[in-house]
GROMACS .gro file of C-alpha atoms in nm:
model
  469
    1UNK     CA    1   2.205   2.193  -0.341
    2UNK     CA    2   2.037   1.999  -0.010
    3UNK     CA    3   1.972   1.600  -0.069
    4UNK     CA    4   1.605   1.619  -0.058
    5UNK     CA    5   1.566   1.856  -0.342
    6UNK     CA    6   1.906   1.648  -0.517
    7UNK     CA    7   1.629   1.366  -0.448
    8UNK     CA    8   1.372   1.507  -0.526
    9UNK     CA    9   1.445   1.712  -0.894
   10UNK     CA   10   1.437   1.366  -1.097
   11UNK     CA   11   1.089   1.295  -1.029
   12UNK     CA   12   0.958   1.674  -1.055
   13UNK     CA   13   1.117   1.662  -1.370
   14UNK     CA   14   0.976   1.336  -1.502
   15UNK     CA   15   0.636   1.453  -1.384
   16UNK     CA   16   0.643   1.788  -1.589
   17UNK     CA   17   0.731   1.560  -1.874
   18UNK     CA   18   0.471   1.346  -1.832
   19UNK     CA   19   0.222   1.642  -1.822
   20UNK     CA   20   0.313   1.783  -2.108
   21UNK     CA   21   0.308   1.410  -2.337
   22UNK     CA   22   0.002   1.337  -2.196
   23UNK     CA   23  -0.115   1.731  -2.296
   24UNK     CA   24  -0.015   1.677  -2.646
   25UNK     CA   25  -0.246   1.373  -2.726
   26UNK     CA   26  -0.515   1.355  -2.898
   27UNK     CA   27  -0.815   1.409  -2.655
   28UNK     CA   28  -1.074   1.167  -2.585
   29UNK     CA   29  -1.376   1.405  -2.661
   30UNK     CA   30  -1.664   1.415  -2.445
   31UNK     CA   31  -1.747   1.723  -2.414
   32UNK     CA   32  -1.605   1.826  -2.048
   33UNK     CA   33  -1.629   2.241  -2.009
   34UNK     CA   34  -1.261   2.315  -1.903
   35UNK     CA   35  -1.395   2.475  -1.585
   36UNK     CA   36  -1.552   2.044  -1.545
   37UNK     CA   37  -1.180   1.978  -1.588
   38UNK     CA   38  -1.052   2.213  -1.358
   39UNK     CA   39  -1.328   2.134  -1.064
   40UNK     CA   40  -1.201   1.794  -1.144
   41UNK     CA   41  -0.858   1.835  -1.111
   42UNK     CA   42  -0.892   1.977  -0.730
   43UNK     CA   43  -1.167   1.714  -0.615
   44UNK     CA   44  -0.918   1.400  -0.713
   45UNK     CA   45  -0.592   1.575  -0.657
   46UNK     CA   46  -0.645   1.628  -0.223
   47UNK     CA   47  -0.798   1.251  -0.245
   48UNK     CA   48  -0.491   1.135  -0.429
   49UNK     CA   49  -0.214   1.325  -0.255
   50UNK     CA   50  -0.435   1.176   0.077
   51UNK     CA   51  -0.344   0.848  -0.076
   52UNK     CA   52   0.018   0.892  -0.105
   53UNK     CA   53   0.056   0.993   0.244
   54UNK     CA   54  -0.118   0.721   0.328
   55UNK     CA   55   0.125   0.496   0.152
   56UNK     CA   56   0.373   0.682   0.351
   57UNK     CA   57   0.192   0.572   0.689
   58UNK     CA   58   0.209   0.251   0.591
   59UNK     CA   59   0.535   0.108   0.399
   60UNK     CA   60   0.691   0.368   0.702
   61UNK     CA   61   0.739   0.064   0.912
   62UNK     CA   62   1.032  -0.093   0.622
   63UNK     CA   63   1.219   0.220   0.763
   64UNK     CA   64   1.268   0.041   1.094
   65UNK     CA   65   1.434  -0.294   1.055
   66UNK     CA   66   1.823  -0.276   1.181
   67UNK     CA   67   2.019  -0.231   0.940
   68UNK     CA   68   2.364  -0.359   0.885
   69UNK     CA   69   2.564  -0.193   1.214
   70UNK     CA   70   2.273  -0.055   1.314
   71UNK     CA   71   1.949  -0.160   1.589
   72UNK     CA   72   1.674   0.027   1.494
   73UNK     CA   73   1.342  -0.136   1.625
   74UNK     CA   74   1.320  -0.527   1.445
   75UNK     CA   75   1.464  -0.789   1.212
   76UNK     CA   76   1.390  -0.917   0.954
   77UNK     CA   77   1.188  -1.193   1.050
   78UNK     CA   78   1.044  -0.924   1.315
   79UNK     CA   79   0.930  -0.749   1.071
   80UNK     CA   80   0.791  -0.975   0.803
   81UNK     CA   81   0.596  -1.070   1.106
   82UNK     CA   82   0.446  -0.746   1.220
   83UNK     CA   83   0.313  -0.681   0.820
   84UNK     CA   84   0.201  -0.991   0.786
   85UNK     CA   85  -0.113  -0.918   1.032
   86UNK     CA   86  -0.141  -0.608   0.886
   87UNK     CA   87  -0.168  -0.704   0.533
   88UNK     CA   88  -0.393  -0.963   0.603
   89UNK     CA   89  -0.644  -0.712   0.780
   90UNK     CA   90  -0.603  -0.503   0.537
   91UNK     CA   91  -0.682  -0.765   0.277
   92UNK     CA   92  -1.043  -0.883   0.523
   93UNK     CA   93  -1.160  -0.524   0.592
   94UNK     CA   94  -1.335  -0.506   0.227
   95UNK     CA   95  -1.611  -0.740   0.340
   96UNK     CA   96  -1.721  -0.438   0.613
   97UNK     CA   97  -1.533  -0.111   0.465
   98UNK     CA   98  -1.676  -0.173   0.076
   99UNK     CA   99  -2.018  -0.158   0.139
  100UNK     CA  100  -1.977   0.154   0.381
  101UNK     CA  101  -1.802   0.337   0.145
  102UNK     CA  102  -2.055   0.244  -0.166
  103UNK     CA  103  -2.336   0.348   0.131
  104UNK     CA  104  -2.170   0.684   0.263
  105UNK     CA  105  -1.914   0.801   0.003
  106UNK     CA  106  -1.626   0.851  -0.102
  107UNK     CA  107  -1.533   1.158   0.048
  108UNK     CA  108  -1.654   1.091   0.404
  109UNK     CA  109  -1.444   0.711   0.372
  110UNK     CA  110  -1.137   0.895   0.244
  111UNK     CA  111  -1.157   1.163   0.604
  112UNK     CA  112  -1.191   0.795   0.799
  113UNK     CA  113  -0.886   0.684   0.628
  114UNK     CA  114  -0.718   0.958   0.662
  115UNK     CA  115  -0.799   1.012   1.046
  116UNK     CA  116  -0.789   0.681   1.171
  117UNK     CA  117  -0.468   0.631   0.967
  118UNK     CA  118  -0.299   0.944   1.155
  119UNK     CA  119  -0.458   0.815   1.480
  120UNK     CA  120  -0.262   0.437   1.501
  121UNK     CA  121   0.058   0.651   1.310
  122UNK     CA  122   0.045   0.881   1.619
  123UNK     CA  123   0.031   0.562   1.862
  124UNK     CA  124   0.286   0.335   1.707
  125UNK     CA  125   0.495   0.629   1.709
  126UNK     CA  126   0.453   0.676   2.123
  127UNK     CA  127   0.546   0.297   2.173
  128UNK     CA  128   0.901   0.369   1.943
  129UNK     CA  129   0.941   0.681   2.128
  130UNK     CA  130   0.947   0.519   2.484
  131UNK     CA  131   1.114   0.170   2.373
  132UNK     CA  132   1.367   0.358   2.245
  133UNK     CA  133   1.458   0.602   2.559
  134UNK     CA  134   1.741   0.479   2.628
  135UNK     CA  135   1.910   0.398   2.327
  136UNK     CA  136   1.830   0.087   2.124
  137UNK     CA  137   1.633  -0.210   2.209
  138UNK     CA  138   1.834  -0.514   2.372
  139UNK     CA  139   1.780  -0.787   2.115
  140UNK     CA  140   1.637  -0.968   2.434
  141UNK     CA  141   1.354  -0.717   2.412
  142UNK     CA  142   1.220  -0.692   2.100
  143UNK     CA  143   1.020  -1.007   2.110
  144UNK     CA  144   0.786  -0.805   2.376
  145UNK     CA  145   0.695  -0.570   2.144
  146UNK     CA  146   0.634  -0.745   1.794
  147UNK     CA  147   0.273  -0.840   1.948
  148UNK     CA  148   0.225  -0.445   2.056
  149UNK     CA  149   0.360  -0.332   1.651
  150UNK     CA  150   0.130  -0.605   1.524
  151UNK     CA  151  -0.222  -0.481   1.662
  152UNK     CA  152  -0.116  -0.068   1.645
  153UNK     CA  153  -0.022  -0.158   1.285
  154UNK     CA  154  -0.329  -0.359   1.227
  155UNK     CA  155  -0.521  -0.127   1.348
  156UNK     CA  156  -0.331   0.111   1.107
  157UNK     CA  157  -0.371  -0.063   0.759
  158UNK     CA  158  -0.728  -0.137   0.883
  159UNK     CA  159  -0.808   0.259   0.835
  160UNK     CA  160  -0.567   0.285   0.528
  161UNK     CA  161  -0.830  -0.043   0.347
  162UNK     CA  162  -1.035   0.267   0.298
  163UNK     CA  163  -0.810   0.459   0.093
  164UNK     CA  164  -0.782   0.278  -0.254
  165UNK     CA  165  -1.135   0.188  -0.160
  166UNK     CA  166  -1.251   0.587  -0.100
  167UNK     CA  167  -1.016   0.730  -0.415
  168UNK     CA  168  -1.164   0.484  -0.635
  169UNK     CA  169  -1.537   0.549  -0.505
  170UNK     CA  170  -1.447   0.940  -0.580
  171UNK     CA  171  -1.329   0.885  -0.918
  172UNK     CA  172  -1.620   0.647  -1.075
  173UNK     CA  173  -1.831   0.937  -1.105
  174UNK     CA  174  -1.614   1.211  -1.242
  175UNK     CA  175  -1.435   0.981  -1.456
  176UNK     CA  176  -1.633   0.824  -1.810
  177UNK     CA  177  -1.512   0.475  -1.873
  178UNK     CA  178  -1.263   0.565  -2.211
  179UNK     CA  179  -1.072   0.861  -1.987
  180UNK     CA  180  -1.014   0.561  -1.686
  181UNK     CA  181  -0.699   0.414  -1.828
  182UNK     CA  182  -0.532   0.758  -1.794
  183UNK     CA  183  -0.666   0.775  -1.462
  184UNK     CA  184  -0.524   0.449  -1.350
  185UNK     CA  185  -0.198   0.637  -1.491
  186UNK     CA  186  -0.237   0.908  -1.224
  187UNK     CA  187  -0.337   0.616  -0.936
  188UNK     CA  188  -0.054   0.469  -1.076
  189UNK     CA  189   0.154   0.804  -0.979
  190UNK     CA  190  -0.003   0.878  -0.658
  191UNK     CA  191   0.110   0.520  -0.528
  192UNK     CA  192   0.461   0.592  -0.681
  193UNK     CA  193   0.482   0.948  -0.495
  194UNK     CA  194   0.383   0.777  -0.175
  195UNK     CA  195   0.645   0.503  -0.186
  196UNK     CA  196   0.881   0.812  -0.230
  197UNK     CA  197   0.769   0.958   0.059
  198UNK     CA  198   0.730   0.598   0.287
  199UNK     CA  199   1.088   0.496   0.180
  200UNK     CA  200   1.319   0.780   0.164
  201UNK     CA  201   1.179   1.037   0.375
  202UNK     CA  202   1.099   0.765   0.646
  203UNK     CA  203   1.470   0.652   0.620
  204UNK     CA  204   1.588   0.988   0.665
  205UNK     CA  205   1.380   1.067   0.943
  206UNK     CA  206   1.459   0.753   1.100
  207UNK     CA  207   1.892   0.804   1.071
  208UNK     CA  208   1.810   1.151   1.179
  209UNK     CA  209   1.564   1.175   1.436
  210UNK     CA  210   1.498   0.855   1.554
  211UNK     CA  211   1.255   0.593   1.468
  212UNK     CA  212   0.916   0.760   1.653
  213UNK     CA  213   0.981   1.056   1.385
  214UNK     CA  214   0.869   0.821   1.102
  215UNK     CA  215   0.504   0.758   1.234
  216UNK     CA  216   0.479   1.107   1.399
  217UNK     CA  217   0.576   1.316   1.087
  218UNK     CA  218   0.292   1.120   0.811
  219UNK     CA  219  -0.023   1.125   1.112
  220UNK     CA  220   0.037   1.559   1.140
  221UNK     CA  221   0.042   1.539   0.743
  222UNK     CA  222  -0.277   1.324   0.722
  223UNK     CA  223  -0.484   1.528   0.939
  224UNK     CA  224  -0.401   1.802   0.714
  225UNK     CA  225  -0.523   1.623   0.421
  226UNK     CA  226  -0.847   1.554   0.571
  227UNK     CA  227  -0.927   1.921   0.661
  228UNK     CA  228  -0.797   1.967   0.292
  229UNK     CA  229  -1.014   1.650   0.196
  230UNK     CA  230  -1.349   1.806   0.371
  231UNK     CA  231  -1.349   2.190   0.243
  232UNK     CA  232  -1.286   2.033  -0.135
  233UNK     CA  233  -1.343   1.692  -0.272
  234UNK     CA  234  -1.746   1.570  -0.329
  235UNK     CA  235  -1.920   1.234  -0.491
  236UNK     CA  236  -2.010   1.367  -0.738
  237UNK     CA  237  -2.008   1.651  -1.028
  238UNK     CA  238  -2.333   1.775  -0.941
  239UNK     CA  239  -2.244   1.829  -0.565
  240UNK     CA  240  -1.975   2.041  -0.648
  241UNK     CA  241  -2.198   2.199  -0.905
  242UNK     CA  242  -2.192   2.089  -1.267
  243UNK     CA  243  -2.368   1.847  -1.418
  244UNK     CA  244  -2.346   1.447  -1.360
  245UNK     CA  245  -2.321   1.251  -1.642
  246UNK     CA  246  -2.324   0.869  -1.844
  247UNK     CA  247  -1.974   0.715  -1.758
  248UNK     CA  248  -2.071   0.442  -1.994
  249UNK     CA  249  -1.941   0.185  -1.704
  250UNK     CA  250  -2.078  -0.143  -1.587
  251UNK     CA  251  -2.447   0.031  -1.466
  252UNK     CA  252  -2.483   0.344  -1.576
  253UNK     CA  253  -2.694   0.552  -1.384
  254UNK     CA  254  -2.908   0.254  -1.182
  255UNK     CA  255  -2.943   0.260  -0.879
  256UNK     CA  256  -2.678   0.078  -0.630
  257UNK     CA  257  -2.714  -0.253  -0.574
  258UNK     CA  258  -2.770  -0.444  -0.249
  259UNK     CA  259  -2.478  -0.579  -0.137
  260UNK     CA  260  -2.621  -0.946  -0.188
  261UNK     CA  261  -2.679  -0.834  -0.517
  262UNK     CA  262  -2.375  -0.757  -0.563
  263UNK     CA  263  -2.152  -1.036  -0.398
  264UNK     CA  264  -2.372  -1.275  -0.632
  265UNK     CA  265  -2.320  -1.097  -1.011
  266UNK     CA  266  -1.916  -1.043  -0.863
  267UNK     CA  267  -1.934  -1.477  -0.822
  268UNK     CA  268  -2.106  -1.498  -1.126
  269UNK     CA  269  -1.849  -1.319  -1.365
  270UNK     CA  270  -1.527  -1.463  -1.453
  271UNK     CA  271  -1.386  -1.147  -1.572
  272UNK     CA  272  -1.398  -0.994  -1.172
  273UNK     CA  273  -1.308  -1.320  -1.031
  274UNK     CA  274  -0.995  -1.309  -1.270
  275UNK     CA  275  -0.899  -0.995  -1.211
  276UNK     CA  276  -0.876  -1.034  -0.816
  277UNK     CA  277  -0.709  -1.387  -0.896
  278UNK     CA  278  -0.400  -1.109  -1.086
  279UNK     CA  279  -0.436  -0.881  -0.816
  280UNK     CA  280  -0.374  -1.130  -0.539
  281UNK     CA  281  -0.085  -1.234  -0.774
  282UNK     CA  282   0.027  -0.881  -0.772
  283UNK     CA  283   0.008  -0.798  -0.411
  284UNK     CA  284   0.242  -1.075  -0.327
  285UNK     CA  285   0.488  -0.981  -0.637
  286UNK     CA  286   0.500  -0.635  -0.483
  287UNK     CA  287   0.550  -0.689  -0.146
  288UNK     CA  288   0.830  -0.988  -0.246
  289UNK     CA  289   0.983  -0.728  -0.472
  290UNK     CA  290   0.974  -0.407  -0.245
  291UNK     CA  291   1.037  -0.479   0.115
  292UNK     CA  292   1.358  -0.660   0.083
  293UNK     CA  293   1.601  -0.503  -0.180
  294UNK     CA  294   1.725  -0.292   0.144
  295UNK     CA  295   1.786  -0.529   0.411
  296UNK     CA  296   1.910  -0.757   0.040
  297UNK     CA  297   2.173  -0.472   0.015
  298UNK     CA  298   2.251  -0.404   0.407
  299UNK     CA  299   2.272  -0.745   0.428
  300UNK     CA  300   2.578  -0.796   0.188
  301UNK     CA  301   2.788  -0.490   0.322
  302UNK     CA  302   2.683  -0.340  -0.077
  303UNK     CA  303   2.429  -0.058   0.139
  304UNK     CA  304   2.756   0.237   0.146
  305UNK     CA  305   2.797   0.227  -0.263
  306UNK     CA  306   2.450   0.083  -0.387
  307UNK     CA  307   2.310   0.343  -0.601
  308UNK     CA  308   1.983   0.227  -0.602
  309UNK     CA  309   1.976   0.127  -0.228
  310UNK     CA  310   2.034   0.503  -0.163
  311UNK     CA  311   1.783   0.619  -0.385
  312UNK     CA  312   1.514   0.337  -0.318
  313UNK     CA  313   1.234   0.570  -0.281
  314UNK     CA  314   1.310   0.812  -0.570
  315UNK     CA  315   1.319   0.465  -0.804
  316UNK     CA  316   1.031   0.316  -0.666
  317UNK     CA  317   0.892   0.626  -0.760
  318UNK     CA  318   0.980   0.684  -1.080
  319UNK     CA  319   0.998   0.361  -1.199
  320UNK     CA  320   0.632   0.329  -1.067
  321UNK     CA  321   0.514   0.616  -1.283
  322UNK     CA  322   0.676   0.555  -1.603
  323UNK     CA  323   0.483   0.186  -1.561
  324UNK     CA  324   0.179   0.385  -1.427
  325UNK     CA  325   0.162   0.633  -1.690
  326UNK     CA  326   0.269   0.412  -1.974
  327UNK     CA  327   0.021   0.119  -1.873
  328UNK     CA  328  -0.274   0.354  -1.891
  329UNK     CA  329  -0.162   0.533  -2.236
  330UNK     CA  330  -0.146   0.226  -2.381
  331UNK     CA  331  -0.474   0.081  -2.271
  332UNK     CA  332  -0.661   0.347  -2.351
  333UNK     CA  333  -0.478   0.412  -2.736
  334UNK     CA  334  -0.393   0.143  -2.825
  335UNK     CA  335  -0.624  -0.156  -2.700
  336UNK     CA  336  -0.982   0.058  -2.728
  337UNK     CA  337  -0.955   0.060  -2.305
  338UNK     CA  338  -0.959  -0.278  -2.281
  339UNK     CA  339  -0.697  -0.402  -1.969
  340UNK     CA  340  -0.616  -0.702  -2.029
  341UNK     CA  341  -0.365  -0.677  -2.279
  342UNK     CA  342  -0.114  -0.414  -2.083
  343UNK     CA  343  -0.155  -0.631  -1.759
  344UNK     CA  344  -0.062  -0.950  -1.972
  345UNK     CA  345   0.256  -0.737  -2.138
  346UNK     CA  346   0.378  -0.623  -1.790
  347UNK     CA  347   0.348  -0.947  -1.596
  348UNK     CA  348   0.582  -1.089  -1.881
  349UNK     CA  349   0.781  -0.822  -1.767
  350UNK     CA  350   0.788  -1.004  -1.437
  351UNK     CA  351   0.887  -1.326  -1.533
  352UNK     CA  352   1.203  -1.212  -1.783
  353UNK     CA  353   1.279  -1.001  -1.401
  354UNK     CA  354   1.253  -1.280  -1.235
  355UNK     CA  355   1.476  -1.488  -1.441
  356UNK     CA  356   1.731  -1.202  -1.445
  357UNK     CA  357   1.773  -1.186  -1.069
  358UNK     CA  358   1.904  -1.551  -1.064
  359UNK     CA  359   2.148  -1.402  -1.312
  360UNK     CA  360   2.272  -1.052  -1.112
  361UNK     CA  361   2.217  -1.124  -0.757
  362UNK     CA  362   2.610  -1.131  -0.750
  363UNK     CA  363   2.629  -0.814  -0.892
  364UNK     CA  364   2.502  -0.456  -0.872
  365UNK     CA  365   2.258  -0.503  -1.195
  366UNK     CA  366   2.020  -0.668  -0.927
  367UNK     CA  367   1.935  -0.323  -0.788
  368UNK     CA  368   1.776  -0.224  -1.165
  369UNK     CA  369   1.627  -0.566  -1.232
  370UNK     CA  370   1.384  -0.495  -0.930
  371UNK     CA  371   1.375  -0.109  -0.955
  372UNK     CA  372   1.202  -0.206  -1.416
  373UNK     CA  373   0.991  -0.503  -1.226
  374UNK     CA  374   0.828  -0.235  -0.987
  375UNK     CA  375   0.750  -0.047  -1.303
  376UNK     CA  376   0.594  -0.360  -1.371
  377UNK     CA  377   0.388  -0.449  -1.116
  378UNK     CA  378   0.292  -0.081  -1.031
  379UNK     CA  379   0.127  -0.058  -1.418
  380UNK     CA  380  -0.083  -0.355  -1.292
  381UNK     CA  381  -0.208  -0.275  -0.956
  382UNK     CA  382  -0.279   0.071  -1.143
  383UNK     CA  383  -0.457  -0.069  -1.443
  384UNK     CA  384  -0.704  -0.300  -1.219
  385UNK     CA  385  -0.693  -0.183  -0.888
  386UNK     CA  386  -0.731   0.140  -1.000
  387UNK     CA  387  -0.913   0.129  -1.352
  388UNK     CA  388  -1.096  -0.226  -1.425
  389UNK     CA  389  -1.268  -0.220  -1.081
  390UNK     CA  390  -1.419   0.144  -1.212
  391UNK     CA  391  -1.540  -0.021  -1.511
  392UNK     CA  392  -1.725  -0.321  -1.377
  393UNK     CA  393  -1.865  -0.181  -1.056
  394UNK     CA  394  -1.977   0.118  -1.183
  395UNK     CA  395  -2.030   0.423  -0.930
  396UNK     CA  396  -2.270   0.271  -0.772
  397UNK     CA  397  -2.134  -0.049  -0.663
  398UNK     CA  398  -1.735   0.050  -0.698
  399UNK     CA  399  -1.692   0.026  -0.342
  400UNK     CA  400  -1.752  -0.343  -0.288
  401UNK     CA  401  -1.584  -0.436  -0.624
  402UNK     CA  402  -1.285  -0.252  -0.543
  403UNK     CA  403  -1.300  -0.377  -0.189
  404UNK     CA  404  -1.256  -0.711  -0.316
  405UNK     CA  405  -0.961  -0.643  -0.600
  406UNK     CA  406  -0.778  -0.442  -0.337
  407UNK     CA  407  -0.858  -0.750  -0.028
  408UNK     CA  408  -0.692  -0.998  -0.257
  409UNK     CA  409  -0.402  -0.758  -0.294
  410UNK     CA  410  -0.352  -0.768   0.063
  411UNK     CA  411  -0.381  -1.097   0.105
  412UNK     CA  412  -0.113  -1.166  -0.145
  413UNK     CA  413   0.093  -0.954   0.074
  414UNK     CA  414   0.012  -1.112   0.385
  415UNK     CA  415   0.123  -1.491   0.152
  416UNK     CA  416   0.426  -1.277   0.079
  417UNK     CA  417   0.542  -1.148   0.369
  418UNK     CA  418   0.465  -1.530   0.544
  419UNK     CA  419   0.711  -1.706   0.282
  420UNK     CA  420   0.999  -1.424   0.302
  421UNK     CA  421   0.953  -1.445   0.678
  422UNK     CA  422   1.057  -1.821   0.631
  423UNK     CA  423   1.275  -1.845   0.265
  424UNK     CA  424   1.508  -1.519   0.321
  425UNK     CA  425   1.834  -1.641   0.482
  426UNK     CA  426   1.907  -1.488   0.849
  427UNK     CA  427   2.271  -1.361   0.950
  428UNK     CA  428   2.537  -1.451   0.922
  429UNK     CA  429   2.477  -1.632   0.590
  430UNK     CA  430   2.258  -1.330   0.462
  431UNK     CA  431   2.639  -1.121   0.448
  432UNK     CA  432   2.632  -1.428   0.078
  433UNK     CA  433   2.445  -1.283  -0.192
  434UNK     CA  434   2.406  -1.592  -0.324
  435UNK     CA  435   2.252  -1.717  -0.016
  436UNK     CA  436   1.960  -1.510  -0.138
  437UNK     CA  437   1.868  -1.770  -0.440
  438UNK     CA  438   1.549  -1.833  -0.284
  439UNK     CA  439   1.437  -1.467  -0.311
  440UNK     CA  440   1.375  -1.498  -0.683
  441UNK     CA  441   1.280  -1.854  -0.636
  442UNK     CA  442   1.009  -1.705  -0.455
  443UNK     CA  443   0.920  -1.477  -0.720
  444UNK     CA  444   0.875  -1.666  -1.017
  445UNK     CA  445   0.594  -1.888  -1.004
  446UNK     CA  446   0.334  -1.646  -0.918
  447UNK     CA  447   0.476  -1.448  -1.220
  448UNK     CA  448   0.422  -1.641  -1.433
  449UNK     CA  449   0.094  -1.743  -1.220
  450UNK     CA  450  -0.051  -1.400  -1.300
  451UNK     CA  451   0.066  -1.336  -1.671
  452UNK     CA  452  -0.110  -1.678  -1.742
  453UNK     CA  453  -0.446  -1.543  -1.557
  454UNK     CA  454  -0.419  -1.202  -1.760
  455UNK     CA  455  -0.475  -1.396  -2.064
  456UNK     CA  456  -0.792  -1.540  -1.936
  457UNK     CA  457  -0.925  -1.161  -1.961
  458UNK     CA  458  -0.741  -1.038  -2.287
  459UNK     CA  459  -1.083  -0.933  -2.467
  460UNK     CA  460  -1.290  -0.852  -2.185
  461UNK     CA  461  -1.453  -0.498  -2.127
  462UNK     CA  462  -1.774  -0.427  -1.895
  463UNK     CA  463  -2.088  -0.372  -2.082
  464UNK     CA  464  -2.254  -0.018  -2.101
  465UNK     CA  465  -2.550  -0.086  -1.854
  466UNK     CA  466  -2.906   0.118  -1.977
  467UNK     CA  467  -2.954   0.472  -1.887
  468UNK     CA  468  -3.293   0.432  -1.537
  469UNK     CA  469  -3.573   0.518  -1.695
   0.00000   0.00000   0.00000
């Protein structure tokens, strides 16, 4: 059996089990017809698949970090420098992209995200192909590549920033408040599949073809998906030939408010501000966990025998799927669609995981600890960025709300990249696992802060607006 099929099989089996389990759960009865549910699937699935491959075109840069005995494009410090500029661009882009999405609709901005990210990835692939035309790039020539990749990656991340806003905007009109915890699970699944594509497929492409392929392949896939989205995706059920319905969220069927009023309402909402702060911590933690383990495993000489490292994308995918689905189901079934309690439980798991990292750094078990932490942090992200933003923004203004929340995620990622660039050990010191104590030390404070913040939104739930007269 081919290696790629062996790696993909556990994910397929897990998805099949989740489909069976979710299908057997008591339905949230809202009167949807089977025709509506079928059309809704063909609406969220293409845009969701686009979002997954946007992730591949976002995290593929990580596959280009030097391995222990192989030079690729850049070392850890150079990578985190490039990554921080991209994350900062993403984090600030919500000021523009959220209002744009609310104005022109998620369908159009999905196309902007896919085509724009494809263009930026193609440019990065061309630069990588040119830079490595004679083989490995000499170390003394690499600093000149950092500003080039920083600019191109920032361009990529500008277009990428339309992705989360778009998928939440589109689905906010198709999912009732009481169904959105389950959608948060779907959101987590899509993120997780994207991580599998980004880490495992990109690494295989770099090793088998070259660094340029890690950029060209997602660019091509995104262009194909843009065509599919153009054909299938619609912003509302009404545009797809079905009846629009009361969503039970913050705005009901009211009119879209001006940007200034939305921002004023957000600044006056302690729930939204707290969720944004929690997601800042989530972005920081996700960055510090997922983007460092392969470097840790390579530098400490474990890569050849480390199962988690060899299947990092698959492990993150499985953990993320479980985290997203469990968080969504627990929120809807046990906590009456409140997101705070689930986020608090998952942040508590992050604290325990941070402490466990200290105890397991010198052992093979640290990888499994990080997989469980990935489960927790993707569960939080899907629950808050993918679900709470719809709840509190409503379908009319969700673009601005999710833009702010997702922007905070990437501002947290920016800080994470800057911190890791400074605190992670460089070679040859990094060959000793004990020297990596600074890694969990950088994680723990934000895990504690995030947990404390979740307690402030334990009972938060949006008020249902009355329908417009």
